[in-house]
CSV table of C-alpha atoms and ligand atoms in Angstrom, one decimal:
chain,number,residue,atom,x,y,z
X,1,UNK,CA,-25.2,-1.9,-3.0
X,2,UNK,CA,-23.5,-4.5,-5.5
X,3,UNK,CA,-24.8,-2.4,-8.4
X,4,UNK,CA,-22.9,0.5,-7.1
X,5,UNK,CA,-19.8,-1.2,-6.2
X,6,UNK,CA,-20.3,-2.9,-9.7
X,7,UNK,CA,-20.6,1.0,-11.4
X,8,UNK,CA,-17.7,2.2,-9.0
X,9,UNK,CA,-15.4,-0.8,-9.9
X,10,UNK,CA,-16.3,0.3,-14.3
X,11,UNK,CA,-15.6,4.0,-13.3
X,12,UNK,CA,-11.7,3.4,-12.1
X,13,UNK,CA,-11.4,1.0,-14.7
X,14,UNK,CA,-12.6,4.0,-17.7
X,15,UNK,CA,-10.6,6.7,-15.1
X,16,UNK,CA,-13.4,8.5,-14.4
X,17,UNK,CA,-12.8,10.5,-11.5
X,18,UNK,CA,-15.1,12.9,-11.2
X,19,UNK,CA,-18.1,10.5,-12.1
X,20,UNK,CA,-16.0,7.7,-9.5
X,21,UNK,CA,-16.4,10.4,-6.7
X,22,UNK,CA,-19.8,11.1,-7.1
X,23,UNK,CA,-20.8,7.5,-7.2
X,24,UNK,CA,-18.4,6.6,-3.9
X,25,UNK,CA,-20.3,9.4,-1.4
X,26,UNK,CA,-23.7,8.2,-2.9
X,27,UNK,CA,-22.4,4.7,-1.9
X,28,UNK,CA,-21.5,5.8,1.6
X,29,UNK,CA,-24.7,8.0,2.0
X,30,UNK,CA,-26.6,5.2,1.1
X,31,UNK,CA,-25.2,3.3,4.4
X,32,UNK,CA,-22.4,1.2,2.2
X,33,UNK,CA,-19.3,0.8,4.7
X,34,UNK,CA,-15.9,2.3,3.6
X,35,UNK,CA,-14.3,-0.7,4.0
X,36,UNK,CA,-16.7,-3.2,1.9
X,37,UNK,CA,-16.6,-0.1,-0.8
X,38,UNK,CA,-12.7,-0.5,-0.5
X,39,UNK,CA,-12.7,-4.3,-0.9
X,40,UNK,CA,-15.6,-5.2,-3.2
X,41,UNK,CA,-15.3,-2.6,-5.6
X,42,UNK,CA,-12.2,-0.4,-6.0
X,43,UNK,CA,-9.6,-3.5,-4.9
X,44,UNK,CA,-10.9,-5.5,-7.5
X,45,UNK,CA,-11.1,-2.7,-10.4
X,46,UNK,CA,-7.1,-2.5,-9.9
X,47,UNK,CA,-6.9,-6.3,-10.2
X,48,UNK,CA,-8.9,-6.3,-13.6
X,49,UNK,CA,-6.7,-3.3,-14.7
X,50,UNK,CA,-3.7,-5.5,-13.9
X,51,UNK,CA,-5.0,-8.1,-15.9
X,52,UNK,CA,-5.4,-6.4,-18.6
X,53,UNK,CA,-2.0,-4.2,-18.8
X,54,UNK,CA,-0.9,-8.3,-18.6
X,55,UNK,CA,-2.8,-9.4,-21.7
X,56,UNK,CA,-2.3,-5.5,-23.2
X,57,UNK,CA,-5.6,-4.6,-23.6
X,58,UNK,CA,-4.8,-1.6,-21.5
X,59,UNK,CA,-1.3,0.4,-21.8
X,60,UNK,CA,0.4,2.7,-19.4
X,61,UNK,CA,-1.6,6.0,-20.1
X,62,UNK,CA,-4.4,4.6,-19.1
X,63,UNK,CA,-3.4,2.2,-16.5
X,64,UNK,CA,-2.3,5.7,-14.6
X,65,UNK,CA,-5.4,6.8,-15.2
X,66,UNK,CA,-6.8,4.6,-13.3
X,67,UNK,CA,-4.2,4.9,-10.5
X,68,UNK,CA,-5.0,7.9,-10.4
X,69,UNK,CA,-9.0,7.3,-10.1
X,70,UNK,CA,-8.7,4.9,-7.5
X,71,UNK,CA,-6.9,7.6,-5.4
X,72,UNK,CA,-9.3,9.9,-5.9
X,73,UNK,CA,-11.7,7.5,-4.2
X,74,UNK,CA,-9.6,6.3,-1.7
X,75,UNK,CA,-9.4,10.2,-0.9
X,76,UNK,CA,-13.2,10.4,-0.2
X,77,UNK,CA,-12.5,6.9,1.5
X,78,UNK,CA,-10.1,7.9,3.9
X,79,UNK,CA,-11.6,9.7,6.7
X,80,UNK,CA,-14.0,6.9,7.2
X,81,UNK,CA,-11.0,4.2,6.9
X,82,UNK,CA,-8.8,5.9,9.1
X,83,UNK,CA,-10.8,6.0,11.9
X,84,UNK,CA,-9.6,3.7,15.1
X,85,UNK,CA,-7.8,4.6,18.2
X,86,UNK,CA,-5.6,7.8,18.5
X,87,UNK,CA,-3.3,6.6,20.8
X,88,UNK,CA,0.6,7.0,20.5
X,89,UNK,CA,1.6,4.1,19.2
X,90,UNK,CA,5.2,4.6,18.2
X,91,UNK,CA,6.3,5.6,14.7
X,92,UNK,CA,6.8,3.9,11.3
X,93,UNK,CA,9.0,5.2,8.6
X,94,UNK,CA,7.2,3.9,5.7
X,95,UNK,CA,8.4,3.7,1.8
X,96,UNK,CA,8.3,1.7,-1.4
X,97,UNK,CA,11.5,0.9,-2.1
X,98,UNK,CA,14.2,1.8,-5.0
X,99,UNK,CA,13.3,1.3,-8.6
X,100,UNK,CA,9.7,0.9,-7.7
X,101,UNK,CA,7.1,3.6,-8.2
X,102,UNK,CA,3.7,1.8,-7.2
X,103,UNK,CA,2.3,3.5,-4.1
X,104,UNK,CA,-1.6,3.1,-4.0
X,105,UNK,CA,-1.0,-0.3,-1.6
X,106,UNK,CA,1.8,1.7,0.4
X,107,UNK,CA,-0.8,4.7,0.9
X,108,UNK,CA,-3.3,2.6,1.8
X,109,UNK,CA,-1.1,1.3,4.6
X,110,UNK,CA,-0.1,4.5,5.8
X,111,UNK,CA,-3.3,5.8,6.2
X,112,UNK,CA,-4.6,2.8,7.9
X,113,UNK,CA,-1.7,2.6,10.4
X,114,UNK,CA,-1.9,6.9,11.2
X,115,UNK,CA,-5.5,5.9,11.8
X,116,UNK,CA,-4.3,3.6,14.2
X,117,UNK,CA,-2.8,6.0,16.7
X,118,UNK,CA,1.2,5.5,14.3
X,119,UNK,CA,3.2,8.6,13.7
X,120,UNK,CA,3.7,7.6,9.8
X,121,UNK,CA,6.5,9.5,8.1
X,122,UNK,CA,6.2,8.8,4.4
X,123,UNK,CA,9.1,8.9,2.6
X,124,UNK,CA,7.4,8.0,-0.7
X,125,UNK,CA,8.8,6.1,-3.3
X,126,UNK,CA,11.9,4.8,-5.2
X,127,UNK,CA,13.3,5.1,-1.5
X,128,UNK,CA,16.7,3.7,-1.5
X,129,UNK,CA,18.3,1.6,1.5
X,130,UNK,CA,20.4,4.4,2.6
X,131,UNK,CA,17.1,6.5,3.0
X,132,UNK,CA,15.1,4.1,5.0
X,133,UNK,CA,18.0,4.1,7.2
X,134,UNK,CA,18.5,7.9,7.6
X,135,UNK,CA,14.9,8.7,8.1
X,136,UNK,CA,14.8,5.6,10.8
X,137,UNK,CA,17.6,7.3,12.8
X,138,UNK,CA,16.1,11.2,12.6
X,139,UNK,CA,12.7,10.0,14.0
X,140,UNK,CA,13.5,7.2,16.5
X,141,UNK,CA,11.4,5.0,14.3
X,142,UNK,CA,10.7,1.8,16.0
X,143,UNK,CA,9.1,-0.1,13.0
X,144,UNK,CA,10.6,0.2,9.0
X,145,UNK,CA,7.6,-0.4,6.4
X,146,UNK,CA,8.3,-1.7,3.0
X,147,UNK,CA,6.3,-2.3,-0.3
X,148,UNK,CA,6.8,-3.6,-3.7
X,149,UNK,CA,5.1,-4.5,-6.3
X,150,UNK,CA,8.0,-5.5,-9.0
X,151,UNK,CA,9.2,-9.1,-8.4
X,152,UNK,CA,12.4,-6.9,-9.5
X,153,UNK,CA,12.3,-4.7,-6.8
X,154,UNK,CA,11.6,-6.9,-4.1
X,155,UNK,CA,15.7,-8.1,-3.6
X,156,UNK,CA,15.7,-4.4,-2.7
X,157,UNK,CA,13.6,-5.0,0.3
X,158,UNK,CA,16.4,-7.4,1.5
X,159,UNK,CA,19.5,-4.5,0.8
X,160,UNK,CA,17.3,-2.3,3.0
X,161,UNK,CA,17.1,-4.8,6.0
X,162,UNK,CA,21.1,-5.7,5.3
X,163,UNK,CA,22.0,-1.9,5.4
X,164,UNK,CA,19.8,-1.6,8.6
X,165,UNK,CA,21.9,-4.1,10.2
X,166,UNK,CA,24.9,-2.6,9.3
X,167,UNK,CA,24.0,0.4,11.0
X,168,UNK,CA,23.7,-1.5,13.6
X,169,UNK,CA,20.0,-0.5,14.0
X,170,UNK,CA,18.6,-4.1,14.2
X,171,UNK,CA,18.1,-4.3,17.9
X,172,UNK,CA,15.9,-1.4,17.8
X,173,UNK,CA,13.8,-1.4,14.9
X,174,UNK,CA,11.2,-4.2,13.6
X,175,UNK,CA,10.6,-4.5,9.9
X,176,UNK,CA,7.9,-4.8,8.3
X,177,UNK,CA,7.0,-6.4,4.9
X,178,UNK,CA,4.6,-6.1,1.9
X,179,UNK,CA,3.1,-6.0,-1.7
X,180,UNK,CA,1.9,-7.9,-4.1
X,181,UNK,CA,4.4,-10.5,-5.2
X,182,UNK,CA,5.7,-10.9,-1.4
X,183,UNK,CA,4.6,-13.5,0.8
X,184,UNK,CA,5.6,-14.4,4.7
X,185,UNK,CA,8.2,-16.9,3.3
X,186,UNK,CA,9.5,-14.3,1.6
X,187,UNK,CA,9.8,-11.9,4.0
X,188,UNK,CA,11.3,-14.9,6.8
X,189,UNK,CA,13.6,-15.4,4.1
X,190,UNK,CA,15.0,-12.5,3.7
X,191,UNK,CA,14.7,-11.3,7.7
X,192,UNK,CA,11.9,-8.7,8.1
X,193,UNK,CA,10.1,-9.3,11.4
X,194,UNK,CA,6.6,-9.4,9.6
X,195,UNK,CA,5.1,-9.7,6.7
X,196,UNK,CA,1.6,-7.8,6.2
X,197,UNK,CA,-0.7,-9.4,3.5
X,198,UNK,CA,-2.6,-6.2,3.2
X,199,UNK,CA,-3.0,-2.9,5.0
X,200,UNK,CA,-5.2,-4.2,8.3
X,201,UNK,CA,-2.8,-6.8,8.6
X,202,UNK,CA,0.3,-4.9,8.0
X,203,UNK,CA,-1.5,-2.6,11.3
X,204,UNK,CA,-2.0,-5.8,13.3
X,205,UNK,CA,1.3,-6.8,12.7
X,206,UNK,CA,2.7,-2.7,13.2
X,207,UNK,CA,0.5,-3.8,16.7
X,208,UNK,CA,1.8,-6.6,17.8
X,209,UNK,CA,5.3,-5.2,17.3
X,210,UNK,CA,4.3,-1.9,19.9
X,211,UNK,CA,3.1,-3.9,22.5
X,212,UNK,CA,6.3,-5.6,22.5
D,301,B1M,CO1,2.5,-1.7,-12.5
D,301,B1M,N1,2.8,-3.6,-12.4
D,301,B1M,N2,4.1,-1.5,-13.6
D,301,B1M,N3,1.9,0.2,-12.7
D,301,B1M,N4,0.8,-2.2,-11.8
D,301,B1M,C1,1.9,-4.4,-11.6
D,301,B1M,C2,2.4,-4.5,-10.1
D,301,B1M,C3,1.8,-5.8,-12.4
D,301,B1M,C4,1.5,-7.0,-11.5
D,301,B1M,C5,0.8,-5.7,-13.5
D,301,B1M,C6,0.8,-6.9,-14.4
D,301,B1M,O1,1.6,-7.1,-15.3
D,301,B1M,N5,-0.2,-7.8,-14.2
D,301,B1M,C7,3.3,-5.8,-13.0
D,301,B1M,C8,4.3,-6.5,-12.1
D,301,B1M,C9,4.8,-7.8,-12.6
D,301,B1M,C10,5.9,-8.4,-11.7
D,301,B1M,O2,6.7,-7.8,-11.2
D,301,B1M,N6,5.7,-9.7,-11.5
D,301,B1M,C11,3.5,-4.4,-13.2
D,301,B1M,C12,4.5,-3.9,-14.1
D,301,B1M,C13,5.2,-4.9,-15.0
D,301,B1M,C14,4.8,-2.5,-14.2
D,301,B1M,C15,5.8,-1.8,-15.1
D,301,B1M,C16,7.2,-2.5,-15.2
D,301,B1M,C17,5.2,-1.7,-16.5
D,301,B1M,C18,6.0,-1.1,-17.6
D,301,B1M,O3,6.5,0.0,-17.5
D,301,B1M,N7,6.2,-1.9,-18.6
D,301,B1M,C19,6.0,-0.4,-14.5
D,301,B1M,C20,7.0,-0.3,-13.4
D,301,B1M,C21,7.3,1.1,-12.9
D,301,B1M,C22,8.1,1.0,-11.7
D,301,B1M,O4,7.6,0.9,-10.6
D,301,B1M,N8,9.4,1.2,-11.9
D,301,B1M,C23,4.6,-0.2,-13.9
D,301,B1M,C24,4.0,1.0,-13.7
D,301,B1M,C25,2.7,1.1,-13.2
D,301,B1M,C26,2.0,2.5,-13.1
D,301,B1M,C27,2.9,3.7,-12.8
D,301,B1M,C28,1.3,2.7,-14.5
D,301,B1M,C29,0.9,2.2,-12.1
D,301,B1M,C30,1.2,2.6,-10.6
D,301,B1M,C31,0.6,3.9,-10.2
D,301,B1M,C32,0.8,4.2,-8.7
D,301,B1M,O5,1.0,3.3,-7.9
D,301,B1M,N9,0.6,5.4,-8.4
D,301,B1M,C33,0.8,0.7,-12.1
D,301,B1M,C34,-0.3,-0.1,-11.5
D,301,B1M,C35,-1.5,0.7,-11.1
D,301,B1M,C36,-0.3,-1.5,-11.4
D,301,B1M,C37,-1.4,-2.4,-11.0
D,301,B1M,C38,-2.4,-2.5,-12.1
D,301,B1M,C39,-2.1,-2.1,-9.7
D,301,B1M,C40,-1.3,-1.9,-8.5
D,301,B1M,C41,-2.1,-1.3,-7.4
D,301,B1M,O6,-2.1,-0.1,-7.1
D,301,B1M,N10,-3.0,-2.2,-6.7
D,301,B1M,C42,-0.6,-3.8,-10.7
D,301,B1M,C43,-1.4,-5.0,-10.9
D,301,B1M,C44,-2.0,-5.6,-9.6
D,301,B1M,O7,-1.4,-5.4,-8.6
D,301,B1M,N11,-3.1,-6.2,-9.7
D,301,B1M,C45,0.7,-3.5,-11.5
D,301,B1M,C46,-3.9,-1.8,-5.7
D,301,B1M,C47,-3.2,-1.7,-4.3
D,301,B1M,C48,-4.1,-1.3,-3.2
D,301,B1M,O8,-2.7,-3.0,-4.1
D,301,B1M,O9,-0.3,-2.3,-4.0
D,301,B1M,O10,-0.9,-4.7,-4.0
D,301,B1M,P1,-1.2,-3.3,-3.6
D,301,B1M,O11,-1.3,-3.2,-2.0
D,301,B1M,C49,-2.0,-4.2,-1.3
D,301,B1M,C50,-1.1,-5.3,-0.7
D,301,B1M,O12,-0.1,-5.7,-1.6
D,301,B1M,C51,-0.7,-4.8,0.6
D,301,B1M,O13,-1.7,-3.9,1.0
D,301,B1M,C52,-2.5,-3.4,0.0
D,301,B1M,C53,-4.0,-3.8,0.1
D,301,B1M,O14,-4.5,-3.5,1.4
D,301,B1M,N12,0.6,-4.0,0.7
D,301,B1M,C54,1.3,-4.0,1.9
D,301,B1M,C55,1.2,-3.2,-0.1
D,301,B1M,N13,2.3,-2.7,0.4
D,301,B1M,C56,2.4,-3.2,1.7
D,301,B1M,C57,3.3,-3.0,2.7
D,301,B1M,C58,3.1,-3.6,3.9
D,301,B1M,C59,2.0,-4.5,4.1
D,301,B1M,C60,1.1,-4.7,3.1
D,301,B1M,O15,3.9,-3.5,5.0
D,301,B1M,C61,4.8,-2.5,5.0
């Protein structure tokens, strides 16, 4: 199983898709579990890729292209990630937030919390403060979701939660936290209610915010 995460982790790295595919059912057929295939070998090909868009042995073409791998995986992935409880757990109005346009982490969570039994309604990304807001209001969300993945963009996550409370929507919706380059100090700091370091604990967290 190692040699095929190892070949799976290469094959996002070159941004072969349709090879990367192949190579994720044969792991799963082979009795590899989605979510060691998820952690050992696609997480950590997106960590070398953004080591080496650091040192600029890779450049933006084909950095995407490896985005764009990784979600084909994640695609074949999902149904076998996604699969817990269907309760109705409330709903999340989920986004990565203005002037960022990294959404592999923020999919990840959304499909993760839907398969927890969350009504998830995705509003993408570059999602400004006013939009959060909106969308929170429309659907009676009861939790706000947050990612981002530019040290740049994370003061946004603090405009969001500031407009939220002048909406006067603080009393009714939890927010929630996450990303790369934020941490639970962070998010204290700035006044979310949680802080998820990745997508099963951004669910726990969705969780424990539910049940009250
Ligand atoms: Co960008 N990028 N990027 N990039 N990119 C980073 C983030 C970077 C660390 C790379 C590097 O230099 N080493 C760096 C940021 C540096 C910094 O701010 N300190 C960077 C930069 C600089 C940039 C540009 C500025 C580059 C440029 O144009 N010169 C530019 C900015 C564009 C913009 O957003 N305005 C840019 C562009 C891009 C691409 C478009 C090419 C592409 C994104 C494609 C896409 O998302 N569809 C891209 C990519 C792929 C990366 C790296 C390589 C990988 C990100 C990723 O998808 N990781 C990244 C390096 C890295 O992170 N190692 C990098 C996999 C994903 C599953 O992890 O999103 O962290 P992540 O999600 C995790 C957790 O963080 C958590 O759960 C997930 C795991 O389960 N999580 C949450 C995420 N959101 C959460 C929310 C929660 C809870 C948990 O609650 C709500």
């Amino acid at each position: 199983m190692a040699e095929i995460n190892e070949k799976i982790t290469q094959l996002v790295i070159a941004g072969d898709g349709a090879l990367l595919e192949t190579m994720v059912h044969m792991a799963l057929d082979t009795g590899g579990n989605a979510a060691t295939i998820l952690d050992q070998a696609l997480l950590p090909a997106m960590d070398i890729v953004g080591q080496r868009m650091k040192t600029g042995e890779m450049f933006i073409p084909e950095v995407l292209l490896a985005a764009k791998t990784m979600e084909a995986g994640l695609k074949v992935l999902t149904p076998f990630l996604a699969e817990g409880e269907k309760s109705n757990a409330g709903t999340c109005v989920l986004g990565t937030v203005e002037g960022d346009l990294h959404d592999i982490g923020k999919n990840l969570v959304g499909m993760m919390l839907s398969g927890s039994g969350f009504k998830v309604i995705d509003l993408g990304i570059n999602v400004t403060a006013a939009d959060f807001g909106k969308a929170a209001v429309e659907n009676n969300a009861g939790i706000v979701c947050m990612s981002a993945l530019l040290t740049t963009t994370m003061p946004k996550m603090k405009q969001t939660i500031d407009h939220l409370t002048e909406a006067g929507l603080r009393e009714t919706v939890k927010i929630l936290v996450g990303g790369a380059p934020v941490t639970a100090e962070y998010a204290r700091e700035i006044g979310a209610d949680g802080y998820g370091f990745n997508a099963a604990d951004a669910v726990e967290k969705a969780k424990e915010f539910a049940a009250g």
